[in-house]
Amino acid sequence: MSINNVSSMGMNPYDYACSRRKTMSTSNFAEKAKEASEERDTVQKTVLSAWAGDMVISQPPNYFGFIYDGSISNKSKEEMTMDEYKQWFMNEMSGMPVSGWYRSTCVGGTLTITEECFERMKNDPEWEKTVLGMVRNMYSSTGLMGSKMIGNQVIGARRNSATGKGYL
């Protein structure tokens, strides 16, 4: 069947489209615009930040595209919001050297730092130092070349809550 066999006699597509369109009075338009504005404001207040929840970093780490807001480096940790603190922490991790061995053997996996861990680190400088040390040790590790692994590590708010698994 070709398009030539279709007849449109007696039918104007423009009239059909216009007859289906809803009309709105000026007062109704103002009311609908106000409702849409209120709905937008409500949605914006409930949208989570990019830093909300646990931080999950794929391994080996790739910080390409990470943008650091340098203005937060002038703030004390007490003045930082949790989002700013997480950004600061991510900047600290992005500056850590990653060994060639780790990059070549770790072919996938994740490092997850829980929300509870961030809350404790923000208030406890010793725990922050411990967690940064854990990450630094993981990134600087060396071993036998040739083996490939997928590693998943979770760092929580307590030393015994830090778990890790590697798969060869």
GROMACS .gro file of C-alpha atoms in nm:
model
  168
    1MET     CA    1   0.000   0.000   0.000
    2SER     CA    2   0.141   0.336  -0.092
    3ILE     CA    3   0.065   0.677   0.049
    4ASN     CA    4  -0.111   0.757  -0.278
    5ASN     CA    5  -0.400   0.530  -0.181
    6VAL     CA    6  -0.479   0.730   0.134
    7SER     CA    7  -0.759   0.978   0.091
    8SER     CA    8  -0.800   1.287   0.303
    9MET     CA    9  -1.118   1.410   0.142
   10GLY     CA   10  -1.327   1.617   0.376
   11MET     CA   11  -1.067   1.617   0.655
   12ASN     CA   12  -0.847   1.910   0.748
   13PRO     CA   13  -0.577   1.796   0.992
   14TYR     CA   14  -0.542   2.152   1.125
   15ASP     CA   15  -0.912   2.165   1.220
   16TYR     CA   16  -0.879   1.829   1.397
   17ALA     CA   17  -0.576   1.944   1.600
   18CYS     CA   18  -0.745   2.272   1.695
   19SER     CA   19  -1.066   2.101   1.802
   20ARG     CA   20  -0.869   1.878   2.042
   21ARG     CA   21  -0.680   2.168   2.203
   22LYS     CA   22  -0.800   2.280   2.544
   23THR     CA   23  -0.859   2.650   2.584
   24MET     CA   24  -0.768   2.834   2.898
   25SER     CA   25  -0.896   3.166   3.026
   26THR     CA   26  -0.653   3.436   3.143
   27SER     CA   27  -0.741   3.388   3.510
   28ASN     CA   28  -0.708   3.011   3.477
   29PHE     CA   29  -0.365   3.057   3.313
   30ALA     CA   30  -0.239   3.270   3.605
   31GLU     CA   31  -0.363   3.007   3.849
   32LYS     CA   32  -0.195   2.722   3.658
   33ALA     CA   33   0.131   2.920   3.632
   34LYS     CA   34   0.130   2.979   4.008
   35GLU     CA   35   0.068   2.608   4.073
   36ALA     CA   36   0.354   2.511   3.841
   37SER     CA   37   0.588   2.757   4.014
   38GLU     CA   38   0.500   2.620   4.359
   39GLU     CA   39   0.548   2.263   4.236
   40ARG     CA   40   0.891   2.354   4.092
   41ASP     CA   41   0.996   2.513   4.422
   42THR     CA   42   0.886   2.203   4.614
   43VAL     CA   43   1.079   1.974   4.380
   44GLN     CA   44   1.393   2.189   4.406
   45LYS     CA   45   1.382   2.169   4.786
   46THR     CA   46   1.360   1.789   4.781
   47VAL     CA   47   1.629   1.724   4.517
   48LEU     CA   48   1.932   1.558   4.670
   49SER     CA   49   2.279   1.695   4.616
   50ALA     CA   50   2.541   1.516   4.411
   51TRP     CA   51   2.720   1.435   4.737
   52ALA     CA   52   2.423   1.287   4.928
   53GLY     CA   53   2.458   0.940   5.076
   54ASP     CA   54   2.751   0.701   5.065
   55MET     CA   55   3.042   0.792   4.837
   56VAL     CA   56   3.117   0.518   4.585
   57ILE     CA   57   3.439   0.546   4.385
   58SER     CA   58   3.512   0.301   4.107
   59GLN     CA   59   3.849   0.131   4.118
   60PRO     CA   60   4.112   0.194   4.004
   61PRO     CA   61   4.026   0.553   4.087
   62ASN     CA   62   3.959   0.796   3.805
   63TYR     CA   63   3.903   1.153   3.911
   64PHE     CA   64   3.853   1.280   3.557
   65GLY     CA   65   3.573   1.535   3.558
   66PHE     CA   66   3.594   1.599   3.933
   67ILE     CA   67   3.578   1.974   3.994
   68TYR     CA   68   3.691   2.111   4.328
   69ASP     CA   69   3.551   2.435   4.464
   70GLY     CA   70   3.864   2.598   4.609
   71SER     CA   71   3.660   2.839   4.821
   72ILE     CA   72   3.588   2.565   5.074
   73SER     CA   73   3.957   2.519   5.153
   74ASN     CA   74   3.941   2.846   5.350
   75LYS     CA   75   3.669   2.708   5.577
   76SER     CA   76   3.721   2.513   5.895
   77LYS     CA   77   3.565   2.167   5.903
   78GLU     CA   78   3.309   2.294   6.156
   79GLU     CA   79   3.195   2.559   5.906
   80MET     CA   80   3.168   2.313   5.615
   81THR     CA   81   2.840   2.151   5.524
   82MET     CA   82   2.853   1.774   5.481
   83ASP     CA   83   2.850   1.821   5.101
   84GLU     CA   84   3.149   2.058   5.124
   85TYR     CA   85   3.332   1.820   5.355
   86LYS     CA   86   3.280   1.531   5.112
   87GLN     CA   87   3.410   1.747   4.830
   88TRP     CA   88   3.714   1.839   5.040
   89PHE     CA   89   3.774   1.470   5.120
   90MET     CA   90   3.743   1.373   4.753
   91ASN     CA   91   4.000   1.640   4.669
   92GLU     CA   92   4.238   1.492   4.928
   93MET     CA   93   4.197   1.145   4.776
   94SER     CA   94   4.243   1.272   4.421
   95GLY     CA   95   4.587   1.402   4.518
   96MET     CA   96   4.708   1.063   4.644
   97PRO     CA   97   4.948   0.879   4.414
   98VAL     CA   98   4.819   0.545   4.288
   99SER     CA   99   5.083   0.279   4.229
  100GLY     CA  100   5.131   0.133   3.884
  101TRP     CA  101   5.078  -0.212   4.031
  102TYR     CA  102   4.737  -0.113   4.172
  103ARG     CA  103   4.634   0.046   3.842
  104SER     CA  104   4.743  -0.256   3.640
  105THR     CA  105   4.602  -0.530   3.864
  106CYS     CA  106   4.278  -0.374   3.988
  107VAL     CA  107   4.052  -0.409   3.686
  108GLY     CA  108   3.730  -0.313   3.859
  109GLY     CA  109   3.545  -0.278   4.184
  110THR     CA  110   3.453   0.002   4.420
  111LEU     CA  111   3.559   0.189   4.728
  112THR     CA  112   3.255   0.290   4.932
  113ILE     CA  113   3.280   0.538   5.218
  114THR     CA  114   2.957   0.543   5.417
  115GLU     CA  115   2.764   0.850   5.525
  116GLU     CA  116   2.825   0.750   5.890
  117CYS     CA  117   3.198   0.741   5.823
  118PHE     CA  118   3.187   1.096   5.688
  119GLU     CA  119   2.991   1.216   5.990
  120ARG     CA  120   3.250   1.068   6.224
  121MET     CA  121   3.548   1.193   6.020
  122LYS     CA  122   3.412   1.548   6.014
  123ASN     CA  123   3.398   1.550   6.395
  124ASP     CA  124   3.694   1.324   6.475
  125PRO     CA  125   4.031   1.427   6.322
  126GLU     CA  126   4.192   1.098   6.431
  127TRP     CA  127   3.933   0.892   6.242
  128GLU     CA  128   3.977   1.116   5.939
  129LYS     CA  129   4.353   1.054   5.954
  130THR     CA  130   4.291   0.677   5.987
  131VAL     CA  131   4.058   0.664   5.686
  132LEU     CA  132   4.290   0.873   5.470
  133GLY     CA  133   4.570   0.634   5.575
  134MET     CA  134   4.360   0.331   5.473
  135VAL     CA  135   4.297   0.479   5.130
  136ARG     CA  136   4.662   0.584   5.089
  137ASN     CA  137   4.779   0.230   5.181
  138MET     CA  138   4.534   0.073   4.937
  139TYR     CA  139   4.643   0.304   4.652
  140SER     CA  140   5.016   0.255   4.717
  141SER     CA  141   5.007  -0.124   4.750
  142THR     CA  142   5.236  -0.344   4.541
  143GLY     CA  143   5.250  -0.713   4.469
  144LEU     CA  144   5.315  -0.971   4.199
  145MET     CA  145   5.261  -0.849   3.847
  146GLY     CA  146   5.029  -1.039   3.618
  147SER     CA  147   4.744  -1.111   3.854
  148LYS     CA  148   4.417  -0.927   3.794
  149MET     CA  149   4.163  -0.853   4.064
  150ILE     CA  150   3.830  -0.691   4.130
  151GLY     CA  151   3.818  -0.536   4.474
  152ASN     CA  152   3.530  -0.398   4.677
  153GLN     CA  153   3.600  -0.214   4.998
  154VAL     CA  154   3.357  -0.044   5.237
  155ILE     CA  155   3.476   0.195   5.508
  156GLY     CA  156   3.226   0.263   5.784
  157ALA     CA  157   3.227   0.464   6.106
  158ARG     CA  158   3.426   0.207   6.308
  159ARG     CA  159   3.752   0.029   6.238
  160ASN     CA  160   3.588  -0.314   6.255
  161SER     CA  161   3.318  -0.199   6.010
  162ALA     CA  162   3.574  -0.157   5.731
  163THR     CA  163   3.543  -0.456   5.499
  164GLY     CA  164   3.708  -0.551   5.177
  165LYS     CA  165   3.706  -0.834   4.930
  166GLY     CA  166   3.924  -0.900   4.634
  167TYR     CA  167   3.854  -1.145   4.356
  168LEU     CA  168   4.129  -1.283   4.136
   0.00000   0.00000   0.00000
